[in-house]
Coordinates of C-alpha atoms in Angstrom, one line a residue:
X1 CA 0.0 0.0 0.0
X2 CA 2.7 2.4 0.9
X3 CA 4.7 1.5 -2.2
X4 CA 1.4 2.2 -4.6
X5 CA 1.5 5.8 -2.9
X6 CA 4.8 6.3 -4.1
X7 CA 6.4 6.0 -0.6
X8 CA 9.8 4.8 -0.2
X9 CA 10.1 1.6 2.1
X10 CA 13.0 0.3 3.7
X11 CA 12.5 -3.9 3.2
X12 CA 14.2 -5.4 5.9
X13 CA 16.0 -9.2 5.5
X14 CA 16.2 -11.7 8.3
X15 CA 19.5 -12.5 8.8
X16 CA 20.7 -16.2 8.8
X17 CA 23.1 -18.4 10.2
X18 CA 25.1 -21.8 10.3
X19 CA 23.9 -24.5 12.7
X20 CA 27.3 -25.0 14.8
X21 CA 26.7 -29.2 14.1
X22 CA 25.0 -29.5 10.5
X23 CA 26.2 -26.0 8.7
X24 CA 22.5 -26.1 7.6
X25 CA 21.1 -22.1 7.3
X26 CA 19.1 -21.1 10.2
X27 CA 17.5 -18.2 11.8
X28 CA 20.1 -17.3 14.6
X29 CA 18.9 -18.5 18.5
X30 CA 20.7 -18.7 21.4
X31 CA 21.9 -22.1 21.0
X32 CA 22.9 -21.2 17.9
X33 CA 21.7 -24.9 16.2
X34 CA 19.1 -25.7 14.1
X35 CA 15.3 -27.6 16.1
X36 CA 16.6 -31.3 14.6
X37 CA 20.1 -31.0 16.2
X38 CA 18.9 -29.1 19.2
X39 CA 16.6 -32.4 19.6
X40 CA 19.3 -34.3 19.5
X41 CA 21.3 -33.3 22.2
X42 CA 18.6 -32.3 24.4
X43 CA 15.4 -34.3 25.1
X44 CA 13.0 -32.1 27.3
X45 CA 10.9 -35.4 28.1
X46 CA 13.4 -37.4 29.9
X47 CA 12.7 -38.2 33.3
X48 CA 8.8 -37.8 33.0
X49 CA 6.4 -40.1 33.4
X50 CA 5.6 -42.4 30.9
X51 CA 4.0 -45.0 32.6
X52 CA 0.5 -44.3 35.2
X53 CA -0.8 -47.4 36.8
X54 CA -4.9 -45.9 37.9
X55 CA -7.3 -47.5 40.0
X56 CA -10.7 -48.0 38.3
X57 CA -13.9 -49.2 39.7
X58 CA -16.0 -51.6 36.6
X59 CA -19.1 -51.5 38.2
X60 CA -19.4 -47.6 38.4
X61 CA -17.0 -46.5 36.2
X62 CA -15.3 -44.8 38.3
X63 CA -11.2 -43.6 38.9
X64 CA -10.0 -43.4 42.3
X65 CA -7.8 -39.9 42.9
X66 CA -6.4 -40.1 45.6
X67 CA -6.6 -40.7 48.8
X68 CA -10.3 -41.6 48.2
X69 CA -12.4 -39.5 46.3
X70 CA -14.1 -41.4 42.8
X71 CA -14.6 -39.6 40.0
X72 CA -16.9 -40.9 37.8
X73 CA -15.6 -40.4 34.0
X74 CA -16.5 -42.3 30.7
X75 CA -13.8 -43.1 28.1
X76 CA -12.7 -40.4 26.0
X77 CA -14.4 -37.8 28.0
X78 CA -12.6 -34.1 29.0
X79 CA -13.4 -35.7 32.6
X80 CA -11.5 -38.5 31.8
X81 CA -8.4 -36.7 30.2
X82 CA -8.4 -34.0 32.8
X83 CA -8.4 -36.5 35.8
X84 CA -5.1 -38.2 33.6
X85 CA -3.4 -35.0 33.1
X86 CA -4.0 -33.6 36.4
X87 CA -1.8 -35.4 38.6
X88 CA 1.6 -35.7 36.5
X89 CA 4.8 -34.3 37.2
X90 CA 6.3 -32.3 34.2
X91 CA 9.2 -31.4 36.2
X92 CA 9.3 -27.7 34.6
X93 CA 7.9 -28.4 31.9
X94 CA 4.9 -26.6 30.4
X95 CA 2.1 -29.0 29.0
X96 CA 0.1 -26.9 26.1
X97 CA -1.7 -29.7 24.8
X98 CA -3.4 -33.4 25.5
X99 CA -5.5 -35.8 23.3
X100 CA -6.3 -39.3 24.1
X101 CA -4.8 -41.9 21.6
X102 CA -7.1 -44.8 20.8
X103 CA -6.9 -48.1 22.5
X104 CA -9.2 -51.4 22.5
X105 CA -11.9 -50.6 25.0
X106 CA -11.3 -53.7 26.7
X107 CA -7.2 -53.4 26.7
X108 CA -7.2 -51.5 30.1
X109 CA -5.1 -49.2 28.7
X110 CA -5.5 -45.5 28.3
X111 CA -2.7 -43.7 26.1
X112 CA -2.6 -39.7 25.9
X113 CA -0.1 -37.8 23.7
X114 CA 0.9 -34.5 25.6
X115 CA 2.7 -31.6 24.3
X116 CA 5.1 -30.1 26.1
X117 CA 7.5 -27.1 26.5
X118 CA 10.5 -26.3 28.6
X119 CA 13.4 -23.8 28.0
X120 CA 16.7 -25.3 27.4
X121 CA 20.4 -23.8 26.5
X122 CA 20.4 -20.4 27.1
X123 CA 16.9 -19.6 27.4
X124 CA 15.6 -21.6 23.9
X125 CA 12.0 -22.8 24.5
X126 CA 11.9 -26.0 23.0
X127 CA 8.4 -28.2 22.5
X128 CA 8.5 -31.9 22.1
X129 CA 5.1 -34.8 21.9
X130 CA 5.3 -37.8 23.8
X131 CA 2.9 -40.5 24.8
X132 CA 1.6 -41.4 28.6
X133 CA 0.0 -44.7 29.1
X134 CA -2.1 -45.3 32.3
X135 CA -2.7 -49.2 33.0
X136 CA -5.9 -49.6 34.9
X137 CA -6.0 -51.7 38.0
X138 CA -9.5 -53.0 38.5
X139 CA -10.8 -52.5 41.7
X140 CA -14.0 -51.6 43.0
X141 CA -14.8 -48.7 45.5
X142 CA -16.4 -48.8 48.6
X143 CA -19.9 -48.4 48.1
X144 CA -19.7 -51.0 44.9
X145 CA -17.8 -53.2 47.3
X146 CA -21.0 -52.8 50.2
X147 CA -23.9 -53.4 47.4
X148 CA -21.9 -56.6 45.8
X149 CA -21.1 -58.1 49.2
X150 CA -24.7 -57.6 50.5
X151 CA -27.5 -56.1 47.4
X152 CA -29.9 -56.0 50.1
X153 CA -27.9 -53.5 52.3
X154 CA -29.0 -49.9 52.0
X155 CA -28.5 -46.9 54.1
X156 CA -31.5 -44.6 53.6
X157 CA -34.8 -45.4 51.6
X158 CA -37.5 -43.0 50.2
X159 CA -41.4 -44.1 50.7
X160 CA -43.5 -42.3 47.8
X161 CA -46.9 -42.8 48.8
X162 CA -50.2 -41.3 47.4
X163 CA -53.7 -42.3 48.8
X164 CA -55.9 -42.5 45.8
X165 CA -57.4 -45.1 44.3
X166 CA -55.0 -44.7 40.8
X167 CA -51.5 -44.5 40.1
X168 CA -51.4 -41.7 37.5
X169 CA -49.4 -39.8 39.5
X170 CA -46.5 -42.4 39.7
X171 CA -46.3 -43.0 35.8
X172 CA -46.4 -38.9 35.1
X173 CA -43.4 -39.1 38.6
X174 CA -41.6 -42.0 36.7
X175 CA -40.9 -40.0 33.2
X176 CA -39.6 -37.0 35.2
X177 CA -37.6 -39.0 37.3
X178 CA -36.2 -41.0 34.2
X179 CA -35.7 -37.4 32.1
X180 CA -33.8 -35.7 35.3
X181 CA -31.8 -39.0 36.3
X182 CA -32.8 -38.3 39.9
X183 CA -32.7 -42.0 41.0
X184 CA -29.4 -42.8 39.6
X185 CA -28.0 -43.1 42.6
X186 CA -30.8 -46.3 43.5
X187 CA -29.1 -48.9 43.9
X188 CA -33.0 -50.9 44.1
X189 CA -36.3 -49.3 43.3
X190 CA -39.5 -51.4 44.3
X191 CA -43.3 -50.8 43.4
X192 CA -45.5 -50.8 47.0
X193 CA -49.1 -50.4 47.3
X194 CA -49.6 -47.0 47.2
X195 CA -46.1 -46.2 45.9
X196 CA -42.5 -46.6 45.3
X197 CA -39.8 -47.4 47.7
X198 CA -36.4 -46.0 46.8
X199 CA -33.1 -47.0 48.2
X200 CA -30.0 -45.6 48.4
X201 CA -26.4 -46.4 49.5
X202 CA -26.2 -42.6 51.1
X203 CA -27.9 -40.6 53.4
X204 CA -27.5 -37.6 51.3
X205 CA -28.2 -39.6 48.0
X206 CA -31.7 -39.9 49.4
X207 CA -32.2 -36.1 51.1
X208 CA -31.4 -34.9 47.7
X209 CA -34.2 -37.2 46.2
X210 CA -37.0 -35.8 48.4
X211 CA -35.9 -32.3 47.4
X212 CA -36.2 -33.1 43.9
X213 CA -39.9 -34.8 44.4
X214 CA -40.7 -31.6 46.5
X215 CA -40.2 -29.3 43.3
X216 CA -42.2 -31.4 41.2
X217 CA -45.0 -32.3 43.4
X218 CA -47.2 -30.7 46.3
X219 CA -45.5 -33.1 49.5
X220 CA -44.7 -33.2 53.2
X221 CA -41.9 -35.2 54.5
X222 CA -40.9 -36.8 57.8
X223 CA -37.6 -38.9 58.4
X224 CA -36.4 -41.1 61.3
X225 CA -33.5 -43.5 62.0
X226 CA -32.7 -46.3 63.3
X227 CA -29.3 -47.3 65.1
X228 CA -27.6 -50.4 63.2
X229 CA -24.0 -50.7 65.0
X230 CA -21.9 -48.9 67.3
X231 CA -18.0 -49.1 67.7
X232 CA -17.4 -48.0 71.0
X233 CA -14.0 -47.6 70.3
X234 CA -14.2 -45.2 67.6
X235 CA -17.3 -43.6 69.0
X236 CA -18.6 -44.6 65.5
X237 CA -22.3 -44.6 64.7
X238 CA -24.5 -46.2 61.6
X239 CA -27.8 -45.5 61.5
X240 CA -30.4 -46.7 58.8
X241 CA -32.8 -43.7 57.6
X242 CA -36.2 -43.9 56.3
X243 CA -38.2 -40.9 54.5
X244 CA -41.4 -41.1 54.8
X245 CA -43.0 -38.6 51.4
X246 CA -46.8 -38.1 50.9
X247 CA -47.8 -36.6 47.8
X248 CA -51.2 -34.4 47.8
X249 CA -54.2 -36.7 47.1
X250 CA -55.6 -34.0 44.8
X251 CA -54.8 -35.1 41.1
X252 CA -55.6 -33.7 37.6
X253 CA -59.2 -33.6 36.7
X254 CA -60.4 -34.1 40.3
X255 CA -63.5 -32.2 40.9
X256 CA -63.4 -30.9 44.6
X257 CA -65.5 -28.8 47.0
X258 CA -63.0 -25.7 48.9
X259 CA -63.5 -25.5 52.4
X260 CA -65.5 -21.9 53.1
X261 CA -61.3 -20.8 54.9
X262 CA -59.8 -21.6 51.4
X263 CA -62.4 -20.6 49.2
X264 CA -62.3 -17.1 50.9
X265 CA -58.3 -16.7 51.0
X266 CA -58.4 -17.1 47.1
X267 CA -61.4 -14.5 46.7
X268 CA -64.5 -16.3 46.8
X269 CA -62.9 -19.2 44.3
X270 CA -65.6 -21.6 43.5
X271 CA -66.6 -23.7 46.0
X272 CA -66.8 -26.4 43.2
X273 CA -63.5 -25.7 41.4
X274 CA -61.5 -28.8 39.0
X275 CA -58.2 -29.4 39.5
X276 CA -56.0 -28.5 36.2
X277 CA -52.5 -29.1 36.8
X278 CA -50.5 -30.3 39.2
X279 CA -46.3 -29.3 40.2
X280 CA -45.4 -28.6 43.6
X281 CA -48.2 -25.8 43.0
X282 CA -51.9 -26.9 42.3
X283 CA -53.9 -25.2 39.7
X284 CA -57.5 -24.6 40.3
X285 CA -60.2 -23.2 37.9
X286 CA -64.0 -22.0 38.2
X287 CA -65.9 -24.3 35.5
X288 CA -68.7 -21.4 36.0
X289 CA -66.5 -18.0 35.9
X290 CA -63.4 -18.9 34.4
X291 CA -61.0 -17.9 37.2
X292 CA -58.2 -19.9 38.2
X293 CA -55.9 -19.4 41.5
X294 CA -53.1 -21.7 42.5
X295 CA -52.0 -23.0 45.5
X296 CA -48.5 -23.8 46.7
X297 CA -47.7 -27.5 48.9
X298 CA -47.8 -25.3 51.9
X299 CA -50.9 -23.9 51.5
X300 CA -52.3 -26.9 50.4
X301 CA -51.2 -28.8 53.6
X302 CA -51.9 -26.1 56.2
X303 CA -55.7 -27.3 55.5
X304 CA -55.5 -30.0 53.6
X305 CA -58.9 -31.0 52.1
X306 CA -59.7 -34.2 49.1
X307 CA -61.4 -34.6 46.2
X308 CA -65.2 -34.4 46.2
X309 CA -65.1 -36.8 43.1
X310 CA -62.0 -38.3 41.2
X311 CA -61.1 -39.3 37.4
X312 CA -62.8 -42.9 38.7
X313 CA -65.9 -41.7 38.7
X314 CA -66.1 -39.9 35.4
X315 CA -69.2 -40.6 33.2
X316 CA -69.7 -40.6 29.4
X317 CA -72.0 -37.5 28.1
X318 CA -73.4 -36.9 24.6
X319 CA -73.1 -33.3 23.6
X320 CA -76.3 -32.0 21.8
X321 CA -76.2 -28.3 21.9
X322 CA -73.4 -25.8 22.3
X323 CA -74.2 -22.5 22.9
X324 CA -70.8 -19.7 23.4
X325 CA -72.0 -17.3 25.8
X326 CA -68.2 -15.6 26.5
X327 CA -65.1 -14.9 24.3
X328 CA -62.7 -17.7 24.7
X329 CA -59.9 -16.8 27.3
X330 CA -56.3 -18.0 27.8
X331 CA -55.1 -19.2 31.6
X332 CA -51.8 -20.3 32.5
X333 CA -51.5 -21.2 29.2
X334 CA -54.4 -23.3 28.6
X335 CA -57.6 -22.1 26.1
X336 CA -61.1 -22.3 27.8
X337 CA -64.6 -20.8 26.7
X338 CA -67.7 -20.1 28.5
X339 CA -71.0 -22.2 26.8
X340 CA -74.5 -23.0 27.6
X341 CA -74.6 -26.9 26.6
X342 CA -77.5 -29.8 26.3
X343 CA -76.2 -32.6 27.3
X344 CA -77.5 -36.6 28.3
X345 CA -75.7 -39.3 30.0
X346 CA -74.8 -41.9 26.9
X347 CA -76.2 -45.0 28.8
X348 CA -79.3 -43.2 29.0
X349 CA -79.4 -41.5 25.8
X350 CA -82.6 -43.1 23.4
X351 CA -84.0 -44.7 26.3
X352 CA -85.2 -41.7 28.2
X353 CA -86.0 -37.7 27.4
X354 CA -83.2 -36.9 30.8
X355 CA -81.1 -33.8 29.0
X356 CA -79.0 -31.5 31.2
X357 CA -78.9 -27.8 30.6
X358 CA -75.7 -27.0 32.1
X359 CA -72.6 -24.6 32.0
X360 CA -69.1 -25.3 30.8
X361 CA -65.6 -23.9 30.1
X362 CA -65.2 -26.5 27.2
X363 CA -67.0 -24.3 24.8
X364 CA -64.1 -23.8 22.2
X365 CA -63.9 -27.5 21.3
X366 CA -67.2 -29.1 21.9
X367 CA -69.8 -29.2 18.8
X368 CA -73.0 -31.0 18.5
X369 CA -72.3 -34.4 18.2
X370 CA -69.5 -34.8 20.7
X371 CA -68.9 -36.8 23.6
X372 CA -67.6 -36.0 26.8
X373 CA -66.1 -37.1 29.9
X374 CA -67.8 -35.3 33.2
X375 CA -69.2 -35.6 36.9
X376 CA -72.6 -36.9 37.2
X377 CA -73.7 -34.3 39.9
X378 CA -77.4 -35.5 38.9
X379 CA -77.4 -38.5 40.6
X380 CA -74.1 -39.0 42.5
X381 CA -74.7 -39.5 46.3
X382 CA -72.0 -37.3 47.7
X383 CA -71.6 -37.1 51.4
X384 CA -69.0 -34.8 51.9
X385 CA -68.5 -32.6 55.1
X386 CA -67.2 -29.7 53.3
X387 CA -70.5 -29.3 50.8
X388 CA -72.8 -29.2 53.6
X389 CA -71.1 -26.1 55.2
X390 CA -72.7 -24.2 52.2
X391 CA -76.2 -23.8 52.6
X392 CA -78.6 -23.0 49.6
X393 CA -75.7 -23.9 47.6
X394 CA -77.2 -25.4 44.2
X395 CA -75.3 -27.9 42.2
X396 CA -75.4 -28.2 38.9
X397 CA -76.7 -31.4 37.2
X398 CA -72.8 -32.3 35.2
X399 CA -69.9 -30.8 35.5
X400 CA -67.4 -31.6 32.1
X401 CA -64.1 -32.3 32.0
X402 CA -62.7 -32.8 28.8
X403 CA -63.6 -34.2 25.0
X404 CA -64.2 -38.2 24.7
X405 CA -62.1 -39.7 22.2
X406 CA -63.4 -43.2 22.5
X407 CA -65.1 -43.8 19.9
X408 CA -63.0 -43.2 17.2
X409 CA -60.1 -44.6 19.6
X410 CA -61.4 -47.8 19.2
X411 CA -60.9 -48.1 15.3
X412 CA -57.2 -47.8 16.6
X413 CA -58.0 -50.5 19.1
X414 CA -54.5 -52.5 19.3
X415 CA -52.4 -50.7 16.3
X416 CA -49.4 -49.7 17.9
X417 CA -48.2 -45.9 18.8
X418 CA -45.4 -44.2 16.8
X419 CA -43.7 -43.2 19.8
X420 CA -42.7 -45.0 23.2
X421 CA -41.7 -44.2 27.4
X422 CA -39.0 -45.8 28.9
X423 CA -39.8 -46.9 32.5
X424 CA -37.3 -47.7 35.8
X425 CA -35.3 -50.4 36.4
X426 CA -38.4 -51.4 39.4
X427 CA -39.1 -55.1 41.2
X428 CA -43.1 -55.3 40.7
X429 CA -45.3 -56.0 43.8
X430 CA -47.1 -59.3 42.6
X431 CA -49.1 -59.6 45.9
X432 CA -52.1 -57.9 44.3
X433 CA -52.2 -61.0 41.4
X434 CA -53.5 -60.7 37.9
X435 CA -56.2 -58.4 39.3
X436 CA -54.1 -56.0 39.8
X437 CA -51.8 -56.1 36.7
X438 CA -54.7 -55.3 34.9
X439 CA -55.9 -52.3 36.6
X440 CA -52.2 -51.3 36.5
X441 CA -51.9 -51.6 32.5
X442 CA -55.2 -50.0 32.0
X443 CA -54.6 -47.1 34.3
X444 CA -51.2 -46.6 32.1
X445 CA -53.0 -47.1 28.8
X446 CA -55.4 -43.9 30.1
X447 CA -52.2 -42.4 30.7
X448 CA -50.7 -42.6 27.5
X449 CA -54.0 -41.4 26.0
X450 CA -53.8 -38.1 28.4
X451 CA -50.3 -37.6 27.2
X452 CA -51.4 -37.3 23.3
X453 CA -54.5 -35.2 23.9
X454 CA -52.7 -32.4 26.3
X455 CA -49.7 -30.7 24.9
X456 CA -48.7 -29.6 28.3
X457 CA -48.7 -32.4 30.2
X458 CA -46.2 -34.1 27.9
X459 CA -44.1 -30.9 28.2
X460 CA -41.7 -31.9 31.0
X461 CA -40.9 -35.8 30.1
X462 CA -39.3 -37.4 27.0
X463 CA -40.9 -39.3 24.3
X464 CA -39.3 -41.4 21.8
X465 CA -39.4 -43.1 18.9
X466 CA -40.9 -46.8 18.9
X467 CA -38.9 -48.7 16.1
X468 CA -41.7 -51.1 15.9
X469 CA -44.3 -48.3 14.3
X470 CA -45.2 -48.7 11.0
X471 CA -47.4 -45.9 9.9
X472 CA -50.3 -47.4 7.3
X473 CA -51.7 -45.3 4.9
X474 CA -55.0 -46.7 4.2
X475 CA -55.3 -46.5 8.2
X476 CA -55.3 -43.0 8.3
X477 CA -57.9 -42.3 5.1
X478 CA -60.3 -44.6 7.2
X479 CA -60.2 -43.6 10.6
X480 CA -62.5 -40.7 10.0
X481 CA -62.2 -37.7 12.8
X482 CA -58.1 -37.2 13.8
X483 CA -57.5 -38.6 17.6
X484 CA -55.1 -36.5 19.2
X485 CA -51.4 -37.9 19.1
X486 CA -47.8 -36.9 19.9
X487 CA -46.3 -34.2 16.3
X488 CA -43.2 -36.2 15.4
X489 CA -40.7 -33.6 15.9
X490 CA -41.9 -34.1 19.8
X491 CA -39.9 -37.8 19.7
X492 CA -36.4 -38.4 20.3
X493 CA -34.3 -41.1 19.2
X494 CA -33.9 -43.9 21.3
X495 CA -29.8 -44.2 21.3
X496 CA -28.6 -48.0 21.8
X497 CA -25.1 -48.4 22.4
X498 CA -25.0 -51.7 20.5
X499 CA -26.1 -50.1 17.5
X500 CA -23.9 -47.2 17.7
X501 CA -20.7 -49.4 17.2
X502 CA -22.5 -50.9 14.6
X503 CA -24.0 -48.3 12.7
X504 CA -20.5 -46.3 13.1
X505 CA -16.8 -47.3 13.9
X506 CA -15.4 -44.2 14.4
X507 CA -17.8 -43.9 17.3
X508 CA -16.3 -45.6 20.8
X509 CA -16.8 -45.2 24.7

């Protein structure tokens, strides 16, 4: 640029010299020899180690650093190579880089190429590659060492209970569990009654459990322990703790009557209010106003109240009129609009002239013709204490709680679903016989089916895709009306490591 302005520049040459051994040219240094002959008379790796004998654990995966901390790493991982690199001695040296060099997975060897620098002769930084190899010793830790010589011994367990007559709660607890790998640290999970019994190896293992449930559920907790062994010696204590956690008995879709103290606190809410959602807060909303207020587990369990009517007891309704009478409204992310409906109970529907005029906040999705799920208020026999506190209170005939799907379900009846859950590793209580088992698979089937028809309540857990599905065409021209199901680009792919070194080589643990 300064040339093409007609400035005069000065170019400047870099002088060179002879390397003192070879007489090759050079760039002058303080050695005054060229890089191969400096490497020849100096080699800034001797006297570092070459050769790392590590402790590993194969049942956790897991490297001891010493004296006796673990540190759980997988092959070929930055956890992996930092743990390697961390404890050499350089001996002045300067590392500036490290990458693993493969190896059989099942050589016990681990090889890293370093990069190192050091100054040499007269202050000439020199950098030189060599490779460390680390032999692993196989030896299990502690806690692998307690749970192989005894799989029954555990230090603190979790009890899960809920006191309903479903376990909807568990399956929707399950996927989050699973998606946030909180029971990792399990070393066994079992199914109860009314729950799930987790156990753990560590006290603190299981307190941070119960804080995770507590953020995804409305819970109160109690623990105790119980003395196992005491060295009197060492003054040295084991104790055995249990924690005992009881999740709300108010579940999604539950229809429930507020005690007057509640209903009052959330500004005249109700009293008949249906539960919408469930976290560690509880949603309520007003099937007759459209408000919705929220309650937090304390709240909840500073007057705990139940359900005036559950998702058992929910009864089939043909929709015959619909009627908007408000704009439809958007709460906490959900759609709802006011209407004036007709409606009759399907097993009574053609036999007798019994049709409900009632209100409902399904109004922007039900159409003449429809069938939905609701309370039958018209001839339940409820006996609670809380609905008799309100006098002159008059209940409406059905309350509705979401669209029916069932009968164009059941032109699906037994084709398979394009997507899948994975489940826990959990021993199955067989006490209750085949009974039992086959309330349990159709309580999950129902599950599955509220998973495709509300968005939200798939939000939070994983779904992936089920390699058995194969989608049919003449199916789908056939089936009439579209049943809610789970958009594709909702799945993920269910990685398996046995395909992964089949499918690609370059790909190892």
């Amino acid at each position: 640029m300064a040339e093409a302005a007609g400035m005069f520049v000065i170019r400047q040459t870099i002088g060179s010299v002879l390397c003192c051994k070879c007489g090759i040219p050079m760039q002058p240094n303080a050695a005054n020899m060229c890089v191969k002959c400096l490497r020849s008379e100096v080699d800034i790796t001797e006297g570092l180690q070459k050769h790392v004998i590590i402790r590993h654990c194969p049942e956790c995966d897991s490297y001891l650093h010493p004296p006796s901390t673990w540190i759980k790493a997988q092959l070929e991982s930055n956890e992996l190579l930092a743990y390697c690199t961390k404890g050499l001695k350089l001996r002045g040296a300067r590392m500036v880089h490290a990458e693993f060099v493969w190896t059989e997975p099942h050589s016990k060897r681990i090889k890293v190429r370093l990069r190192v620098q050091k100054e040499v002769l007269n202050g000439v930084v020199l950098e030189q590659a060599y490779v460390v190899e680390y032999f692993k010793q196989e030896s299990m830790c502690e806690t692998c060492s307690r749970i192989q010589a005894n799989p029954e011994q555990w230090v603190a367990s979790v009890q899960l209970r809920q006191h309903v007559s479903h376990r909807r709660t568990f399956f929707y607890l399950e996927q989050l569990i699973l998606k946030h790998d909180a029971a990792v640290r399990a070393i066994k999970i079992k199914q109860m009654d009314q729950g799930i019994d987790f156990f753990f190896a560590n006290r603190s293992h299981g307190v941070k459990f119960v804080e995770f449930v507590g953020k995804v559920a409305p819970v109160r907790s109690r623990h105790d322990k119980q003395l196992v062994s005491h060295d009197t010696k060492s003054n040295k204590y084991n104790y055995k703790y249990t924690f005992s956690v009881e999740i709300s008995p108010i579940c999604r879709e539950d229809l429930i009557c507020l005690p007057q103290k509640i209903a009052v606190s959330l500004g005249n809410l109700g009293p008949l209010v249906i539960c919408t959602k469930v976290t560690n807060i509880i949603a309520l909303l007003d099937p007759f106003t459209l408000r919705q207020c929220y309650l937090d587990s304390d709240q909840y369990w500073r007057a705990s109240f139940e359900s005036l009517l559950t998702s058992r007891q929910l009864v089939e309704y043909i929709v015959l009129d619909v009627e908007i009478i408000s704009p439809e409204v958007n709460n906490g992310g959900s759609r709802y609009a006011l209407a004036e409906a007709q409606v009759a109970r399907l097993a009574d529907f053609g036999k007798n002239d019994t049709i409900f005029f009632i209100k409902t906040h399904l109004g922007h999705i039900l159409k003449p013709g429809d069938q939905a799920l609701g309370y039958d208020l018209y001839g339940a026999n409820s006996n609670d204490i809380e609905l008799d506190k309100y006098k002159g209170l008059v209940l409406p005939e059905a309350i509705l709680i979401k669209k029916s799907y069932e009968e164009n379900r059941q032109r699906k009846l037994g084709k398979p679903r394009a997507w899948k859950l994975k489940s826990l590793n959990m021993e199955a209580d067989d006490s209750g016989g085949r009974h039992d088992q086959e309330k349990t698979n159709t309580e999950y089937e129902e599950f599955l089916r509220d998973l495709e028809e509300n968005p939200e309540l798939r939000f939070n857990i994983s779904l992936y895709h089920n390699k058995e599905y194969q989608p049919s065409e003449m199916a789908s021209m056939t089936d009439g009306e579209e049943v809610p199901s789970v958009p594709l680009d909702e799945l993920l792919a269910d990685l398996d490591i046995s395909d992964m070194e089949d499918g690609d080589n370059d790909m190892r643990e």
